[in-house]
Amino acid sequence: MTKGWSGVMAFFSAALASLGGFPEPAPTGDFVWPLDPRPTVVRPFEAPPEPWAAGHRGVDLAGAEGQAVRAAGPGTVSFSGVIAGRGVIAIQHAGGRRTTYEPVEDRDPKGTIESPGDRIGSLSAGGHCGATPCLHWGLLVGTDAYRDPLTLVEDRRVRLLPLG
């Protein structure tokens, strides 16, 4: 019986891993949208089929140049700098989650303690949405597991409904 049970668990663990890991938890209410008012999602999260493959590891949110970018949740700024010519800020949250924001100028410095909704910088031009300013908002869980950041502010859990 024990051998059979461990085989079943191994099967389900492999199946979950192939689908991108364990399901996302429901929003806790501790997180807010990083732009206010609630922005339009220009491009959704697209999980890559493999960690090294192409995908869109975040969401693009429509915004306006100079618009305040807000901390989505409570945490500490773990990075504030420029990567590939774009201003980037990252906030480390409880539970091993880290949110990232780009392109952002006038950024809060590393080590700043943030609360949900705190201004962490302003949206700059030159993002990857062409002529339209947008905020690329990302979510990492652990060291390198990208997840859909909309799960922080919307209930996006899969629900199985009865037939009929």
Short mmCIF file of N, CA and C in Angstrom, two decimals:
data_model
loop_
_atom_site.label_atom_id
_atom_site.label_comp_id
_atom_site.label_asym_id
_atom_site.label_seq_id
_atom_site.Cartn_x
_atom_site.Cartn_y
_atom_site.Cartn_z
N MET A 1 0.83 -1.20 0.00
CA MET A 1 0.00 0.00 0.00
C MET A 1 0.86 1.25 0.00
N THR A 2 1.92 1.28 0.81
CA THR A 2 2.79 2.45 0.86
C THR A 2 3.45 2.71 -0.48
N LYS A 3 3.93 1.61 -1.15
CA LYS A 3 4.55 1.77 -2.47
C LYS A 3 3.55 2.36 -3.45
N GLY A 4 2.34 1.87 -3.44
CA GLY A 4 1.30 2.38 -4.35
C GLY A 4 1.00 3.84 -4.11
N TRP A 5 0.90 4.22 -2.85
CA TRP A 5 0.59 5.61 -2.48
C TRP A 5 1.71 6.55 -2.93
N SER A 6 2.96 6.15 -2.74
CA SER A 6 4.07 7.01 -3.15
C SER A 6 4.10 7.16 -4.66
N GLY A 7 3.70 6.11 -5.40
CA GLY A 7 3.61 6.22 -6.86
C GLY A 7 2.54 7.21 -7.29
N VAL A 8 1.41 7.17 -6.61
CA VAL A 8 0.32 8.12 -6.91
C VAL A 8 0.79 9.55 -6.62
N MET A 9 1.45 9.74 -5.50
CA MET A 9 1.94 11.08 -5.14
C MET A 9 2.98 11.56 -6.15
N ALA A 10 3.86 10.67 -6.59
CA ALA A 10 4.87 11.03 -7.59
C ALA A 10 4.20 11.45 -8.89
N PHE A 11 3.14 10.71 -9.29
CA PHE A 11 2.41 11.04 -10.51
C PHE A 11 1.80 12.44 -10.40
N PHE A 12 1.10 12.72 -9.31
CA PHE A 12 0.46 14.03 -9.16
C PHE A 12 1.49 15.15 -9.03
N SER A 13 2.59 14.91 -8.36
CA SER A 13 3.64 15.92 -8.26
C SER A 13 4.20 16.25 -9.63
N ALA A 14 4.43 15.23 -10.45
CA ALA A 14 4.94 15.44 -11.81
C ALA A 14 3.92 16.18 -12.65
N ALA A 15 2.64 15.81 -12.50
CA ALA A 15 1.59 16.49 -13.27
C ALA A 15 1.51 17.97 -12.89
N LEU A 16 1.57 18.27 -11.60
CA LEU A 16 1.53 19.66 -11.16
C LEU A 16 2.75 20.43 -11.65
N ALA A 17 3.91 19.82 -11.61
CA ALA A 17 5.12 20.47 -12.08
C ALA A 17 5.02 20.79 -13.56
N SER A 18 4.44 19.89 -14.34
CA SER A 18 4.31 20.12 -15.78
C SER A 18 3.32 21.24 -16.06
N LEU A 19 2.42 21.53 -15.15
CA LEU A 19 1.46 22.62 -15.33
C LEU A 19 1.95 23.92 -14.72
N GLY A 20 3.19 23.97 -14.28
CA GLY A 20 3.73 25.20 -13.72
C GLY A 20 3.74 25.24 -12.21
N GLY A 21 3.52 24.12 -11.55
CA GLY A 21 3.60 24.10 -10.10
C GLY A 21 2.24 24.04 -9.45
N PHE A 22 2.24 24.29 -8.18
CA PHE A 22 1.02 24.22 -7.41
C PHE A 22 0.13 25.42 -7.70
N PRO A 23 -1.18 25.28 -7.55
CA PRO A 23 -2.08 26.38 -7.85
C PRO A 23 -1.76 27.62 -7.02
N GLU A 24 -2.08 28.76 -7.58
CA GLU A 24 -1.87 30.03 -6.89
C GLU A 24 -2.91 30.18 -5.78
N PRO A 25 -2.53 30.75 -4.65
CA PRO A 25 -3.50 31.01 -3.60
C PRO A 25 -4.41 32.17 -3.98
N ALA A 26 -5.54 32.25 -3.36
CA ALA A 26 -6.44 33.38 -3.58
C ALA A 26 -5.79 34.64 -3.02
N PRO A 27 -6.16 35.81 -3.56
CA PRO A 27 -5.61 37.06 -3.02
C PRO A 27 -5.92 37.19 -1.53
N THR A 28 -4.97 37.76 -0.79
CA THR A 28 -5.14 37.88 0.65
C THR A 28 -5.73 39.22 1.06
N GLY A 29 -5.79 40.17 0.13
CA GLY A 29 -6.25 41.51 0.48
C GLY A 29 -5.11 42.42 0.88
N ASP A 30 -3.90 41.87 1.01
CA ASP A 30 -2.73 42.67 1.36
C ASP A 30 -2.11 43.33 0.14
N PHE A 31 -2.58 43.00 -1.07
CA PHE A 31 -1.98 43.52 -2.29
C PHE A 31 -2.96 44.43 -3.04
N VAL A 32 -2.39 45.41 -3.72
CA VAL A 32 -3.16 46.38 -4.51
C VAL A 32 -2.55 46.46 -5.91
N TRP A 33 -3.28 47.06 -6.82
CA TRP A 33 -2.77 47.29 -8.17
C TRP A 33 -1.61 48.28 -8.09
N PRO A 34 -0.56 48.08 -8.90
CA PRO A 34 0.59 49.00 -8.86
C PRO A 34 0.36 50.32 -9.57
N LEU A 35 -0.72 50.44 -10.31
CA LEU A 35 -1.12 51.71 -10.93
C LEU A 35 -2.54 52.03 -10.50
N ASP A 36 -2.82 53.32 -10.32
CA ASP A 36 -4.14 53.76 -9.90
C ASP A 36 -4.57 54.89 -10.82
N PRO A 37 -5.75 54.80 -11.44
CA PRO A 37 -6.79 53.80 -11.23
C PRO A 37 -6.41 52.45 -11.82
N ARG A 38 -7.25 51.46 -11.53
CA ARG A 38 -6.99 50.09 -12.00
C ARG A 38 -6.71 50.14 -13.51
N PRO A 39 -5.55 49.64 -13.92
CA PRO A 39 -5.16 49.74 -15.33
C PRO A 39 -5.73 48.64 -16.21
N THR A 40 -5.65 48.89 -17.51
CA THR A 40 -5.98 47.87 -18.49
C THR A 40 -4.76 46.96 -18.66
N VAL A 41 -5.00 45.67 -18.75
CA VAL A 41 -3.92 44.72 -19.02
C VAL A 41 -3.70 44.71 -20.53
N VAL A 42 -2.53 45.20 -20.95
CA VAL A 42 -2.19 45.28 -22.37
C VAL A 42 -1.72 43.93 -22.88
N ARG A 43 -0.93 43.24 -22.07
CA ARG A 43 -0.45 41.91 -22.45
C ARG A 43 -0.45 41.05 -21.19
N PRO A 44 -1.08 39.86 -21.25
CA PRO A 44 -1.16 39.01 -20.06
C PRO A 44 0.11 38.20 -19.84
N PHE A 45 0.15 37.54 -18.70
CA PHE A 45 1.22 36.61 -18.35
C PHE A 45 1.13 35.40 -19.27
N GLU A 46 2.27 34.96 -19.78
CA GLU A 46 2.34 33.76 -20.61
C GLU A 46 3.49 32.90 -20.07
N ALA A 47 3.15 31.89 -19.31
CA ALA A 47 4.18 31.02 -18.73
C ALA A 47 4.93 30.30 -19.83
N PRO A 48 6.26 30.29 -19.75
CA PRO A 48 7.01 29.52 -20.75
C PRO A 48 6.84 28.03 -20.50
N PRO A 49 6.88 27.21 -21.56
CA PRO A 49 6.72 25.77 -21.36
C PRO A 49 7.89 25.15 -20.61
N GLU A 50 9.05 25.76 -20.69
CA GLU A 50 10.25 25.34 -19.97
C GLU A 50 10.90 26.59 -19.41
N PRO A 51 11.65 26.49 -18.31
CA PRO A 51 12.25 27.69 -17.71
C PRO A 51 13.11 28.51 -18.67
N TRP A 52 13.72 27.88 -19.66
CA TRP A 52 14.60 28.59 -20.59
C TRP A 52 13.87 29.05 -21.85
N ALA A 53 12.62 28.68 -22.02
CA ALA A 53 11.89 28.97 -23.25
C ALA A 53 11.28 30.37 -23.24
N ALA A 54 10.82 30.79 -24.41
CA ALA A 54 10.17 32.09 -24.55
C ALA A 54 8.85 32.10 -23.79
N GLY A 55 8.48 33.27 -23.32
CA GLY A 55 7.22 33.48 -22.61
C GLY A 55 7.15 34.94 -22.21
N HIS A 56 6.11 35.32 -21.54
CA HIS A 56 5.99 36.68 -21.02
C HIS A 56 5.85 36.56 -19.53
N ARG A 57 6.95 36.82 -18.81
CA ARG A 57 7.05 36.54 -17.38
C ARG A 57 6.56 37.71 -16.53
N GLY A 58 5.36 38.14 -16.82
CA GLY A 58 4.73 39.24 -16.10
C GLY A 58 3.55 39.71 -16.91
N VAL A 59 3.00 40.85 -16.52
CA VAL A 59 1.90 41.46 -17.27
C VAL A 59 2.30 42.90 -17.62
N ASP A 60 1.78 43.39 -18.72
CA ASP A 60 1.98 44.79 -19.10
C ASP A 60 0.69 45.54 -18.80
N LEU A 61 0.81 46.63 -18.03
CA LEU A 61 -0.33 47.43 -17.61
C LEU A 61 -0.25 48.80 -18.25
N ALA A 62 -1.33 49.24 -18.91
CA ALA A 62 -1.37 50.55 -19.55
C ALA A 62 -1.25 51.64 -18.50
N GLY A 63 -0.44 52.63 -18.81
CA GLY A 63 -0.24 53.74 -17.88
C GLY A 63 0.09 55.01 -18.64
N ALA A 64 0.48 56.03 -17.90
CA ALA A 64 0.87 57.31 -18.49
C ALA A 64 2.26 57.67 -18.00
N GLU A 65 3.06 58.24 -18.88
CA GLU A 65 4.40 58.65 -18.49
C GLU A 65 4.32 59.58 -17.29
N GLY A 66 5.12 59.32 -16.28
CA GLY A 66 5.13 60.12 -15.05
C GLY A 66 4.13 59.66 -14.00
N GLN A 67 3.27 58.70 -14.34
CA GLN A 67 2.27 58.20 -13.39
C GLN A 67 2.97 57.51 -12.22
N ALA A 68 2.44 57.69 -11.02
CA ALA A 68 3.01 57.05 -9.83
C ALA A 68 2.89 55.54 -9.94
N VAL A 69 3.99 54.85 -9.64
CA VAL A 69 4.01 53.39 -9.54
C VAL A 69 3.99 53.08 -8.05
N ARG A 70 3.10 52.18 -7.65
CA ARG A 70 2.88 51.90 -6.24
C ARG A 70 3.34 50.50 -5.88
N ALA A 71 3.78 50.33 -4.64
CA ALA A 71 4.11 49.00 -4.13
C ALA A 71 2.83 48.18 -4.10
N ALA A 72 2.87 47.01 -4.70
CA ALA A 72 1.67 46.16 -4.73
C ALA A 72 1.37 45.55 -3.37
N GLY A 73 2.40 45.37 -2.55
CA GLY A 73 2.18 44.75 -1.25
C GLY A 73 3.26 45.17 -0.28
N PRO A 74 3.11 44.77 0.98
CA PRO A 74 4.11 45.12 1.99
C PRO A 74 5.41 44.38 1.75
N GLY A 75 6.52 45.09 1.93
CA GLY A 75 7.81 44.44 1.74
C GLY A 75 8.95 45.43 1.76
N THR A 76 10.12 44.98 1.35
CA THR A 76 11.33 45.80 1.35
C THR A 76 11.92 45.83 -0.05
N VAL A 77 12.33 47.01 -0.51
CA VAL A 77 12.96 47.13 -1.81
C VAL A 77 14.26 46.34 -1.78
N SER A 78 14.35 45.32 -2.64
CA SER A 78 15.54 44.46 -2.69
C SER A 78 16.47 44.83 -3.85
N PHE A 79 15.95 45.57 -4.82
CA PHE A 79 16.77 46.06 -5.93
C PHE A 79 16.16 47.34 -6.45
N SER A 80 17.01 48.32 -6.74
CA SER A 80 16.59 49.57 -7.37
C SER A 80 17.75 50.02 -8.24
N GLY A 81 17.58 49.90 -9.54
CA GLY A 81 18.67 50.25 -10.44
C GLY A 81 18.25 50.16 -11.89
N VAL A 82 19.24 50.10 -12.76
CA VAL A 82 18.99 50.07 -14.20
C VAL A 82 19.50 48.75 -14.76
N ILE A 83 18.65 48.09 -15.54
CA ILE A 83 19.00 46.85 -16.23
C ILE A 83 18.65 47.05 -17.70
N ALA A 84 19.62 46.84 -18.56
CA ALA A 84 19.43 46.97 -20.02
C ALA A 84 18.83 48.32 -20.38
N GLY A 85 19.26 49.37 -19.68
CA GLY A 85 18.81 50.72 -19.98
C GLY A 85 17.46 51.10 -19.42
N ARG A 86 16.83 50.22 -18.65
CA ARG A 86 15.51 50.50 -18.06
C ARG A 86 15.60 50.51 -16.55
N GLY A 87 14.91 51.46 -15.94
CA GLY A 87 14.83 51.50 -14.49
C GLY A 87 13.97 50.37 -13.97
N VAL A 88 14.50 49.65 -12.99
CA VAL A 88 13.80 48.48 -12.43
C VAL A 88 13.82 48.60 -10.91
N ILE A 89 12.71 48.21 -10.30
CA ILE A 89 12.64 48.13 -8.85
C ILE A 89 12.01 46.79 -8.49
N ALA A 90 12.53 46.15 -7.45
CA ALA A 90 12.00 44.87 -6.99
C ALA A 90 11.70 44.98 -5.50
N ILE A 91 10.61 44.37 -5.09
CA ILE A 91 10.22 44.38 -3.68
C ILE A 91 10.08 42.94 -3.20
N GLN A 92 10.77 42.63 -2.11
CA GLN A 92 10.70 41.30 -1.50
C GLN A 92 9.55 41.30 -0.48
N HIS A 93 8.65 40.33 -0.64
CA HIS A 93 7.48 40.20 0.24
C HIS A 93 7.60 38.92 1.07
N ALA A 94 6.76 38.81 2.07
CA ALA A 94 6.71 37.59 2.89
C ALA A 94 6.33 36.40 2.01
N GLY A 95 6.67 35.22 2.46
CA GLY A 95 6.30 34.01 1.75
C GLY A 95 7.16 33.73 0.53
N GLY A 96 8.33 34.38 0.44
CA GLY A 96 9.23 34.13 -0.68
C GLY A 96 8.80 34.74 -2.00
N ARG A 97 7.88 35.71 -1.95
CA ARG A 97 7.42 36.36 -3.18
C ARG A 97 8.19 37.65 -3.42
N ARG A 98 8.44 37.95 -4.69
CA ARG A 98 9.10 39.19 -5.07
C ARG A 98 8.38 39.77 -6.29
N THR A 99 8.00 41.04 -6.19
CA THR A 99 7.38 41.71 -7.33
C THR A 99 8.41 42.63 -7.97
N THR A 100 8.31 42.75 -9.31
CA THR A 100 9.22 43.60 -10.06
C THR A 100 8.42 44.58 -10.91
N TYR A 101 9.02 45.74 -11.15
CA TYR A 101 8.34 46.82 -11.86
C TYR A 101 9.33 47.48 -12.81
N GLU A 102 8.92 47.69 -14.08
CA GLU A 102 9.78 48.39 -15.03
C GLU A 102 8.94 48.96 -16.17
N PRO A 103 9.33 50.03 -16.83
CA PRO A 103 10.43 50.94 -16.53
C PRO A 103 9.98 51.99 -15.50
N VAL A 104 10.79 52.19 -14.49
CA VAL A 104 10.45 53.10 -13.40
C VAL A 104 11.63 54.05 -13.17
N GLU A 105 11.33 55.33 -13.06
CA GLU A 105 12.36 56.32 -12.72
C GLU A 105 12.03 56.92 -11.36
N ASP A 106 12.94 57.69 -10.83
CA ASP A 106 12.76 58.31 -9.52
C ASP A 106 12.37 57.24 -8.49
N ARG A 107 13.14 56.14 -8.49
CA ARG A 107 12.85 54.95 -7.69
C ARG A 107 13.27 55.13 -6.23
N ASP A 108 12.51 54.49 -5.33
CA ASP A 108 12.94 54.40 -3.94
C ASP A 108 14.22 53.57 -3.88
N PRO A 109 15.11 53.86 -2.93
CA PRO A 109 16.36 53.11 -2.84
C PRO A 109 16.19 51.73 -2.20
N LYS A 110 17.17 50.87 -2.48
CA LYS A 110 17.22 49.55 -1.87
C LYS A 110 17.16 49.69 -0.35
N GLY A 111 16.39 48.81 0.29
CA GLY A 111 16.26 48.83 1.75
C GLY A 111 15.04 49.57 2.25
N THR A 112 14.35 50.31 1.36
CA THR A 112 13.15 51.05 1.77
C THR A 112 12.04 50.06 2.12
N ILE A 113 11.41 50.26 3.27
CA ILE A 113 10.28 49.42 3.69
C ILE A 113 9.01 50.05 3.11
N GLU A 114 8.24 49.24 2.39
CA GLU A 114 7.05 49.71 1.69
C GLU A 114 5.78 49.09 2.26
N SER A 115 4.71 49.85 2.18
CA SER A 115 3.37 49.36 2.50
C SER A 115 2.58 49.32 1.20
N PRO A 116 1.50 48.54 1.15
CA PRO A 116 0.70 48.51 -0.07
C PRO A 116 0.24 49.91 -0.46
N GLY A 117 0.46 50.26 -1.72
CA GLY A 117 0.03 51.56 -2.22
C GLY A 117 1.06 52.67 -2.10
N ASP A 118 2.18 52.43 -1.40
CA ASP A 118 3.23 53.45 -1.31
C ASP A 118 3.79 53.74 -2.69
N ARG A 119 4.07 55.00 -2.96
CA ARG A 119 4.71 55.38 -4.22
C ARG A 119 6.16 54.91 -4.18
N ILE A 120 6.56 54.13 -5.20
CA ILE A 120 7.93 53.62 -5.26
C ILE A 120 8.72 54.24 -6.41
N GLY A 121 8.05 55.00 -7.25
CA GLY A 121 8.70 55.65 -8.39
C GLY A 121 7.64 56.14 -9.35
N SER A 122 8.08 56.51 -10.56
CA SER A 122 7.13 56.95 -11.58
C SER A 122 7.42 56.23 -12.89
N LEU A 123 6.35 56.00 -13.64
CA LEU A 123 6.45 55.28 -14.90
C LEU A 123 7.21 56.12 -15.91
N SER A 124 8.23 55.53 -16.51
CA SER A 124 9.01 56.27 -17.49
C SER A 124 8.69 55.78 -18.89
N ALA A 125 9.07 56.58 -19.87
CA ALA A 125 8.90 56.22 -21.27
C ALA A 125 9.93 55.16 -21.62
N GLY A 126 9.77 54.57 -22.78
CA GLY A 126 10.78 53.63 -23.25
C GLY A 126 10.57 52.21 -22.81
N GLY A 127 9.36 51.86 -22.45
CA GLY A 127 9.08 50.47 -22.11
C GLY A 127 9.01 49.61 -23.34
N HIS A 128 8.57 48.39 -23.20
CA HIS A 128 8.52 47.49 -24.33
C HIS A 128 7.13 47.40 -24.96
N CYS A 129 6.30 48.42 -24.73
CA CYS A 129 4.97 48.46 -25.33
C CYS A 129 4.93 49.43 -26.51
N GLY A 130 6.08 49.75 -27.07
CA GLY A 130 6.12 50.68 -28.19
C GLY A 130 5.92 52.10 -27.72
N ALA A 131 5.10 52.83 -28.46
CA ALA A 131 4.88 54.25 -28.15
C ALA A 131 3.95 54.44 -26.95
N THR A 132 3.23 53.39 -26.57
CA THR A 132 2.30 53.48 -25.45
C THR A 132 3.02 53.16 -24.15
N PRO A 133 3.01 54.07 -23.17
CA PRO A 133 3.66 53.76 -21.89
C PRO A 133 2.94 52.60 -21.18
N CYS A 134 3.72 51.69 -20.65
CA CYS A 134 3.13 50.60 -19.89
C CYS A 134 4.11 50.17 -18.80
N LEU A 135 3.55 49.59 -17.75
CA LEU A 135 4.35 49.05 -16.66
C LEU A 135 4.41 47.54 -16.82
N HIS A 136 5.62 47.00 -16.85
CA HIS A 136 5.78 45.54 -16.82
C HIS A 136 5.87 45.16 -15.35
N TRP A 137 4.90 44.37 -14.89
CA TRP A 137 4.81 43.97 -13.49
C TRP A 137 5.00 42.46 -13.41
N GLY A 138 5.99 42.03 -12.64
CA GLY A 138 6.29 40.61 -12.54
C GLY A 138 6.17 40.09 -11.12
N LEU A 139 6.07 38.77 -11.01
CA LEU A 139 6.00 38.09 -9.72
C LEU A 139 6.86 36.84 -9.77
N LEU A 140 7.79 36.74 -8.84
CA LEU A 140 8.59 35.53 -8.69
C LEU A 140 8.28 34.92 -7.33
N VAL A 141 8.20 33.60 -7.30
CA VAL A 141 8.01 32.87 -6.05
C VAL A 141 9.24 31.99 -5.89
N GLY A 142 9.91 32.12 -4.76
CA GLY A 142 11.17 31.41 -4.58
C GLY A 142 12.25 32.12 -5.38
N THR A 143 13.20 31.37 -5.89
CA THR A 143 14.32 32.00 -6.59
C THR A 143 14.06 32.26 -8.06
N ASP A 144 13.26 31.41 -8.71
CA ASP A 144 13.10 31.61 -10.15
C ASP A 144 11.78 31.09 -10.73
N ALA A 145 10.75 30.96 -9.92
CA ALA A 145 9.46 30.49 -10.40
C ALA A 145 8.57 31.69 -10.71
N TYR A 146 8.42 32.00 -11.99
CA TYR A 146 7.59 33.13 -12.39
C TYR A 146 6.12 32.74 -12.31
N ARG A 147 5.33 33.65 -11.80
CA ARG A 147 3.89 33.45 -11.66
C ARG A 147 3.16 34.68 -12.18
N ASP A 148 1.87 34.53 -12.39
CA ASP A 148 1.03 35.63 -12.87
C ASP A 148 0.80 36.61 -11.71
N PRO A 149 1.28 37.87 -11.81
CA PRO A 149 1.08 38.81 -10.71
C PRO A 149 -0.38 39.20 -10.49
N LEU A 150 -1.24 38.96 -11.49
CA LEU A 150 -2.65 39.28 -11.29
C LEU A 150 -3.27 38.42 -10.20
N THR A 151 -2.63 37.29 -9.87
CA THR A 151 -3.15 36.44 -8.79
C THR A 151 -3.06 37.15 -7.43
N LEU A 152 -2.25 38.21 -7.37
CA LEU A 152 -2.13 38.96 -6.11
C LEU A 152 -3.34 39.87 -5.88
N VAL A 153 -4.02 40.26 -6.97
CA VAL A 153 -5.10 41.24 -6.84
C VAL A 153 -6.45 40.73 -7.34
N GLU A 154 -6.44 39.58 -8.01
CA GLU A 154 -7.68 39.00 -8.52
C GLU A 154 -7.73 37.53 -8.13
N ASP A 155 -8.93 37.01 -7.94
CA ASP A 155 -9.09 35.59 -7.66
C ASP A 155 -9.09 34.87 -9.00
N ARG A 156 -7.95 34.22 -9.34
CA ARG A 156 -7.79 33.56 -10.63
C ARG A 156 -7.60 32.06 -10.45
N ARG A 157 -8.10 31.51 -9.35
CA ARG A 157 -7.96 30.07 -9.13
C ARG A 157 -8.85 29.30 -10.09
N VAL A 158 -8.39 28.13 -10.47
CA VAL A 158 -9.19 27.26 -11.31
C VAL A 158 -10.24 26.60 -10.44
N ARG A 159 -11.48 26.59 -10.93
CA ARG A 159 -12.56 25.95 -10.19
C ARG A 159 -13.18 24.89 -11.07
N LEU A 160 -13.36 23.71 -10.51
CA LEU A 160 -14.02 22.64 -11.23
C LEU A 160 -15.50 22.70 -10.87
N LEU A 161 -16.34 22.74 -11.91
CA LEU A 161 -17.77 22.83 -11.70
C LEU A 161 -18.41 21.51 -12.09
N PRO A 162 -19.53 21.15 -11.46
CA PRO A 162 -20.20 19.92 -11.81
C PRO A 162 -20.78 20.00 -13.24
N LEU A 163 -20.85 18.87 -13.90
CA LEU A 163 -21.46 18.82 -15.22
C LEU A 163 -22.97 18.97 -15.09
N GLY A 164 -23.57 19.57 -16.09
CA GLY A 164 -25.03 19.61 -16.14
C GLY A 164 -25.56 20.77 -15.51
#
